[in-house]
Coordinates of C-alpha atoms and ligand atoms in Angstrom, one line a residue:
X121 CA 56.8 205.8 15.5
X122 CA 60.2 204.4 16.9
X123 CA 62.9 207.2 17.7
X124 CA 66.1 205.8 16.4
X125 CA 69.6 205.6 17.8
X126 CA 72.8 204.7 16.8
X127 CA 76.4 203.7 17.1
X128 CA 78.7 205.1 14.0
X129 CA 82.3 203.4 13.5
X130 CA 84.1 200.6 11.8
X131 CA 84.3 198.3 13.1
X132 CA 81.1 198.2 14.9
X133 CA 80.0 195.3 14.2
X134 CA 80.9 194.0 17.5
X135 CA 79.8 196.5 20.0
X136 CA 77.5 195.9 22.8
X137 CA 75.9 199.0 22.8
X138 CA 72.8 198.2 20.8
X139 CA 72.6 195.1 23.5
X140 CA 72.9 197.4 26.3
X141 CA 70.9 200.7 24.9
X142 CA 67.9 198.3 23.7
X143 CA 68.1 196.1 26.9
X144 CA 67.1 199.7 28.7
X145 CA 64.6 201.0 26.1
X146 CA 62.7 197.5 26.9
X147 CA 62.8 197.8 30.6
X148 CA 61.4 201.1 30.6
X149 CA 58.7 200.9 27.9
X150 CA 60.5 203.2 25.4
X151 CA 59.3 202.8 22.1
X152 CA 62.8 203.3 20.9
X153 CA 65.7 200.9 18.9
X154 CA 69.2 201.3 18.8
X155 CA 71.3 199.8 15.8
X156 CA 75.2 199.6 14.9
X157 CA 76.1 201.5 11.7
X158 CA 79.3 201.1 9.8
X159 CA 80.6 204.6 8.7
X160 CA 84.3 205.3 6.9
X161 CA 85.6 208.3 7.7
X162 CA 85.0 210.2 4.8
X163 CA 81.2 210.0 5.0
X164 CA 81.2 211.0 9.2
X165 CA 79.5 214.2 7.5
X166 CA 76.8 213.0 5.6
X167 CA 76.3 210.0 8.3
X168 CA 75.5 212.6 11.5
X169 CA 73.6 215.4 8.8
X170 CA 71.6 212.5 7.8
X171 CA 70.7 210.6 10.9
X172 CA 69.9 214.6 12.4
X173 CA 67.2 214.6 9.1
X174 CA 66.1 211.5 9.7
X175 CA 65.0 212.4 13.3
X176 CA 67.4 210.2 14.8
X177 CA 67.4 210.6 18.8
X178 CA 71.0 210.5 19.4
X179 CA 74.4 208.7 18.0
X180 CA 77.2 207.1 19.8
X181 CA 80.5 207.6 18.0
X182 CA 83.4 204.9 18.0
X183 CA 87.1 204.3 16.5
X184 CA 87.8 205.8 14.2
X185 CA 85.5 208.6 14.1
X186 CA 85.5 209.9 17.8
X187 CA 88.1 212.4 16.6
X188 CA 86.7 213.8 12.9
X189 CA 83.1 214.1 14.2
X190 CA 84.3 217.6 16.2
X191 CA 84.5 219.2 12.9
X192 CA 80.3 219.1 12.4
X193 CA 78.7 218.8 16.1
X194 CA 78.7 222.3 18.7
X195 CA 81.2 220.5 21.4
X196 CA 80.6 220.9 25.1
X197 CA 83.8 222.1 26.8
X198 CA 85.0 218.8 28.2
X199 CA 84.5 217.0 25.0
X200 CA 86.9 219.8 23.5
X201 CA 89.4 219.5 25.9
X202 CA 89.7 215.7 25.2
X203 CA 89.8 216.5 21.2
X204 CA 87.1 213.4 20.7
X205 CA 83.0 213.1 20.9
X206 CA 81.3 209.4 22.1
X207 CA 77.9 210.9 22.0
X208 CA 76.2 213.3 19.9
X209 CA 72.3 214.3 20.2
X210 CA 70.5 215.9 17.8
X211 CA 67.8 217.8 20.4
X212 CA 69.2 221.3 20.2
X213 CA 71.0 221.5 16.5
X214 CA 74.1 219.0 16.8
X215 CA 75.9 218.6 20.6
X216 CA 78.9 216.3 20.5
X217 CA 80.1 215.2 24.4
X218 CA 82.5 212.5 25.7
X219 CA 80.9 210.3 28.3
X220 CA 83.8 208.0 29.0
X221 CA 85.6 210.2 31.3
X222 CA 82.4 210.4 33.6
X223 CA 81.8 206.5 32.8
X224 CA 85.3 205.9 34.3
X225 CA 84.3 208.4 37.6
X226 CA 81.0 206.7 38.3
X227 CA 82.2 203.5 38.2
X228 CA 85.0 204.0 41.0
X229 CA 82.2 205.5 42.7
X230 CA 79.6 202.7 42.3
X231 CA 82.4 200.7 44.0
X232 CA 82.8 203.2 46.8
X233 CA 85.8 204.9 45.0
X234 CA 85.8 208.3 45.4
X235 CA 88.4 209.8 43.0
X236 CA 88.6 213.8 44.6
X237 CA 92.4 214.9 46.6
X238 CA 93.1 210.6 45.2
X239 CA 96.9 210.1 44.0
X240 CA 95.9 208.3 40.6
X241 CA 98.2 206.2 38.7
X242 CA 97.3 206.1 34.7
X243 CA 98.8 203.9 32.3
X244 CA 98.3 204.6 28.5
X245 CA 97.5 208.0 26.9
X246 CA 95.5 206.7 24.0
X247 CA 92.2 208.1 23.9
X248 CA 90.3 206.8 26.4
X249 CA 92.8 207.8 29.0
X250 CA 93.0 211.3 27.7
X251 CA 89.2 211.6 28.5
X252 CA 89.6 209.8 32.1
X253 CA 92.7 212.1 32.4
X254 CA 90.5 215.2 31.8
X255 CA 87.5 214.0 33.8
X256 CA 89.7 212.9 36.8
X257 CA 91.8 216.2 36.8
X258 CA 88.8 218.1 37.0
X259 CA 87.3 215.7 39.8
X260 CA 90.4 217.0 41.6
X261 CA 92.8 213.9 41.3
X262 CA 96.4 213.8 41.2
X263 CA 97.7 212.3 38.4
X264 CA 100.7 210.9 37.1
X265 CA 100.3 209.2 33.8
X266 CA 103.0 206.4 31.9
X267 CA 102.9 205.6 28.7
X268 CA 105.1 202.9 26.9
X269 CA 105.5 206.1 24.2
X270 CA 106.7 208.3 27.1
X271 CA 106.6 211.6 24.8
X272 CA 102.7 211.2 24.5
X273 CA 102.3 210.7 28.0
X274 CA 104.3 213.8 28.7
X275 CA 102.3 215.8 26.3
X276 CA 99.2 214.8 27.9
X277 CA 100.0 215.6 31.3
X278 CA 100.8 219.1 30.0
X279 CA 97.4 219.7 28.0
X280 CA 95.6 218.3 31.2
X281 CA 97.5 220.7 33.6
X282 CA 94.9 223.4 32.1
X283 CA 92.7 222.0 34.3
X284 CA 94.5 219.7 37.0
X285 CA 96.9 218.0 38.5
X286 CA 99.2 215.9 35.9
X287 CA 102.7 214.6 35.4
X288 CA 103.6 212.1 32.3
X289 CA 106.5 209.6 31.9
X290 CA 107.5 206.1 30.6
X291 CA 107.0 203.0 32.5
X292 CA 110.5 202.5 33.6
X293 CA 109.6 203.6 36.9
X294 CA 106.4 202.1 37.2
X295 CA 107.4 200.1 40.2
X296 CA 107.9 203.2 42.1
X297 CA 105.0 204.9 40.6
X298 CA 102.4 202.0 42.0
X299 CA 103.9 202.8 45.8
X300 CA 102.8 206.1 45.8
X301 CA 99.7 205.4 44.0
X302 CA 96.5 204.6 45.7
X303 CA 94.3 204.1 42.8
X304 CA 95.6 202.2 39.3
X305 CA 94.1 202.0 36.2
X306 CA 95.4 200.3 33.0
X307 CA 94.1 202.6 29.8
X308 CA 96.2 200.5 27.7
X309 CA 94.9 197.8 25.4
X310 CA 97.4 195.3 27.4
X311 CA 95.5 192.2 28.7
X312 CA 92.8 192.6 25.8
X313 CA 91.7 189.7 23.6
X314 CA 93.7 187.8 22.2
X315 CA 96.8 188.7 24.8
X316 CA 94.8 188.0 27.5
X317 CA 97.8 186.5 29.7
X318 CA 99.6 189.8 29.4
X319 CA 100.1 192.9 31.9
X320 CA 102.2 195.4 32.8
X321 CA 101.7 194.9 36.7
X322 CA 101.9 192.2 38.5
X323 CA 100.9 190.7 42.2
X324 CA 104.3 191.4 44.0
X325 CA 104.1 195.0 42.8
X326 CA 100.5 195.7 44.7
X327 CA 98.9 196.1 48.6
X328 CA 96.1 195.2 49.6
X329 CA 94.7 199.1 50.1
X330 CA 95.8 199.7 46.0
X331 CA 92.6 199.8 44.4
X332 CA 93.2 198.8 40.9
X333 CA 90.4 199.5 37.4
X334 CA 91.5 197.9 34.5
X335 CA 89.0 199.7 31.8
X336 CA 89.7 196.9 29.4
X337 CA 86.5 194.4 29.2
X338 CA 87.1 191.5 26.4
X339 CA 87.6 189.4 28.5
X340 CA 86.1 190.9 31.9
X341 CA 88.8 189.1 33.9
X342 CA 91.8 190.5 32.4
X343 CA 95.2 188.9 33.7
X344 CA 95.5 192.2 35.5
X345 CA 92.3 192.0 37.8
X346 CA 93.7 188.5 38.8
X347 CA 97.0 189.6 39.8
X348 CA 95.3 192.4 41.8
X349 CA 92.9 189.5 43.7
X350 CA 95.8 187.5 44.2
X351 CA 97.7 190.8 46.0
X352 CA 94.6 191.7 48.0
X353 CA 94.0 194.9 46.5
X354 CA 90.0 195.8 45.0
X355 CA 89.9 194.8 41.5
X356 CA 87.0 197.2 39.2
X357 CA 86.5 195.3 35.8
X358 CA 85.6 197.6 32.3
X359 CA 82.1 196.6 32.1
X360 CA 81.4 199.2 35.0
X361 CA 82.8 201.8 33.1
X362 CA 81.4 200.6 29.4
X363 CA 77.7 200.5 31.1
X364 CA 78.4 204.1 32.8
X365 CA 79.7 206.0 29.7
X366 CA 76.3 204.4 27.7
X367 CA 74.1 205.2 30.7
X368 CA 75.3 208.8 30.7
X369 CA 75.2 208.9 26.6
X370 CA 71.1 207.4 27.6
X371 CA 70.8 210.3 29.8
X372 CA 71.7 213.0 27.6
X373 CA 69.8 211.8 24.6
X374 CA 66.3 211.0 26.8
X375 CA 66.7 213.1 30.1
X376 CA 65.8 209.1 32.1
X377 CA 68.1 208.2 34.4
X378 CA 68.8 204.8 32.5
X379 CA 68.5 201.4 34.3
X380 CA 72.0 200.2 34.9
X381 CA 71.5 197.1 36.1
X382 CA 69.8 196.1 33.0
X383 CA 72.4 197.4 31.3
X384 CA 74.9 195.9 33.1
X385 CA 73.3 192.6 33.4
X386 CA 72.8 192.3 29.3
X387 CA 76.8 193.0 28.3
X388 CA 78.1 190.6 31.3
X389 CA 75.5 188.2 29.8
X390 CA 76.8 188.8 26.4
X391 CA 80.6 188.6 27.8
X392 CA 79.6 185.2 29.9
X393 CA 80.4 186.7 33.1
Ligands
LIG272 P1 94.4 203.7 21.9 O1 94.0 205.1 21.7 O2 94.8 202.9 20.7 O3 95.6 203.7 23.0 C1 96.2 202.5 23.2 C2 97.1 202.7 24.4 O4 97.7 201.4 24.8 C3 98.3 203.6 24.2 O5 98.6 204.2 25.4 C4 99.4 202.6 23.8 O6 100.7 203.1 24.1 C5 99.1 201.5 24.8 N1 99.7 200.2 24.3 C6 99.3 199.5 23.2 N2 100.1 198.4 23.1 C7 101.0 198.4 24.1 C8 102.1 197.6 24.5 N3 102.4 196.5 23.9 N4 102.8 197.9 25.6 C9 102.5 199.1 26.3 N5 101.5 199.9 26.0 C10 100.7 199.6 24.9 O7 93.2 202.9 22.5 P2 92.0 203.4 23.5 O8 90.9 203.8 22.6 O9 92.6 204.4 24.4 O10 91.6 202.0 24.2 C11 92.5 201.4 25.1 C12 91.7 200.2 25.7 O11 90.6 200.6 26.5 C13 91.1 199.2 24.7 O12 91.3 197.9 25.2 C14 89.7 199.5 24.7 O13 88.8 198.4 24.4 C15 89.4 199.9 26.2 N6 88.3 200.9 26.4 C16 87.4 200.5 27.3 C17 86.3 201.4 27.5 C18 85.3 201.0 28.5 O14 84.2 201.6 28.5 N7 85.5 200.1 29.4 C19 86.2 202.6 26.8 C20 87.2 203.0 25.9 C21 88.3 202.1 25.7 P3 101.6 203.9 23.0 O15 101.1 205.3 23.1 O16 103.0 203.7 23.4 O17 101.3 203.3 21.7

């Protein structure tokens, strides 16, 4: 019989993970299937208690839930420190972790980015930077991380400094900020569909040594990337770190390392790059 996984949110209806998750089950002869489920908040409960009795294999949680699904699942510690959960499995009672931090660290280092002793330059403090803020502190980055809403940034900085090395600001000073920085990354939702002309750094503000990871993935070449080609500097796309955080969400569901070039192969496919 099938062991089945899932993605919970709403929306969900537009998430590439079944794409990705199946794409690897296929390659490797799994007899497993992966489906998007649209949850509400109020029924995150009976949605994970149920999927748990149904012998589900694992879930992937998305907006808005990432948050609210804490309150049933045993949290590993990094997962708590971020305050959200992007994968739960059901092997040993209910675990809830956070892959994307990691998914952001391996796919600077798939790139030849090592992120340990690196002056890291943030922007956002939404969620997903707060779990590449944990990850990276812990990794033993420097970080210094702006936010458009400066006061969220700032808190941020000070939770992280529990583990790391963080400031937090606005993005006045961002010019400044990007000469000290050797690695950038935009956490923001700037440059995504339908903006796409819009970013908050641009080609005289770069070097050719910056290397610059713009998580955002819809679409893959954000105006950001192409400012950063047209300065020189190494431009990372988010479809590394998308196919990362589901590989290691693959991982702790199935114990197989999972076949990311499949996975990667299927979402660029499905984003036309
Ligand atoms: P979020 O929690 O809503 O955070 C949004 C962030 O964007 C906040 O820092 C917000 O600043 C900032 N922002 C929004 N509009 C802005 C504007 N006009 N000017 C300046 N800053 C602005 O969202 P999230 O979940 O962190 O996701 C952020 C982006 O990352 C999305 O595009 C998402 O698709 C992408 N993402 C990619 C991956 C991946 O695997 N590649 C994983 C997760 C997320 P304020 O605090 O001032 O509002």
């Amino acid at each position: 019989m099938k062991t089945i996984f899932g993605i919970i949110g709403n929306p969900v209806e537009h998430s590439l993970s079944p794409l990705m998750h199946n794409s690897a089950f296929r390659k490797l002869n799994m007899d497993c299937t992966y489906h998007a489920f649209r949850v509400d908040p109020q029924d995150v409960h009976g949605a994970v208690l149920g999927a748990k009795s149904l012998g589900f294999g694992g879930l992937n949680v998305t907006i808005p839930l990432k948050e609210k699904v804490l309150e049933i699942v045993d949290a590993d510690p990094i997962a708590k420190e971020i305050g959200a959960v992007n994968t739960v499995d059901f092997k040993s009672g209910i675990t809830g972790h956070n892959s994307d931090g990691i998914g952001a660290k391996r796919a600077l280092e798939a790139c030849g980015i090592s992120i340990t002793g690196k002056n890291i330059l943030l922007i956002g403090a939404g969620g997903a930077a707060r779990a590449i803020a944990f990850q990276f502190a812990h990794e033993g980055a420097a970080l210094v991380l702006a936010n458009r809403t400066a006061s969220r940034a700032i808190k941020l900085a000070q939770d992280v400094r529990s583990v790391g090395d963080a400031i937090g600001t606005g993005l006045e000073d961002l010019p400044k900020l990007i000469d000290k920085a050797e690695i950038l990354i935009n956490s923001t939702s700037i440059g995504m569909h339908p903006d796409t002309n819009k970013t908050l750094v641009t080609a005289d503000q770069m070097r050719p040594d910056l290397v610059v990871f713009d998580i955002v993935y819809n679409p893959v070449k954000t105006r950001l990337l192409r400012e950063a080609k047209k300065a020189g500097a190494l431009a990372i796309d988010g479809v590394n770190m998308l196919v990362h955080q589901g590989a290691e969400s693959f991982r702790i569901w199935t114990g197989v390392e999972a076949p990311i070039d499949i996975m990667e192969d299927a979402v660029r496919c499905a984003l036309k790059c």
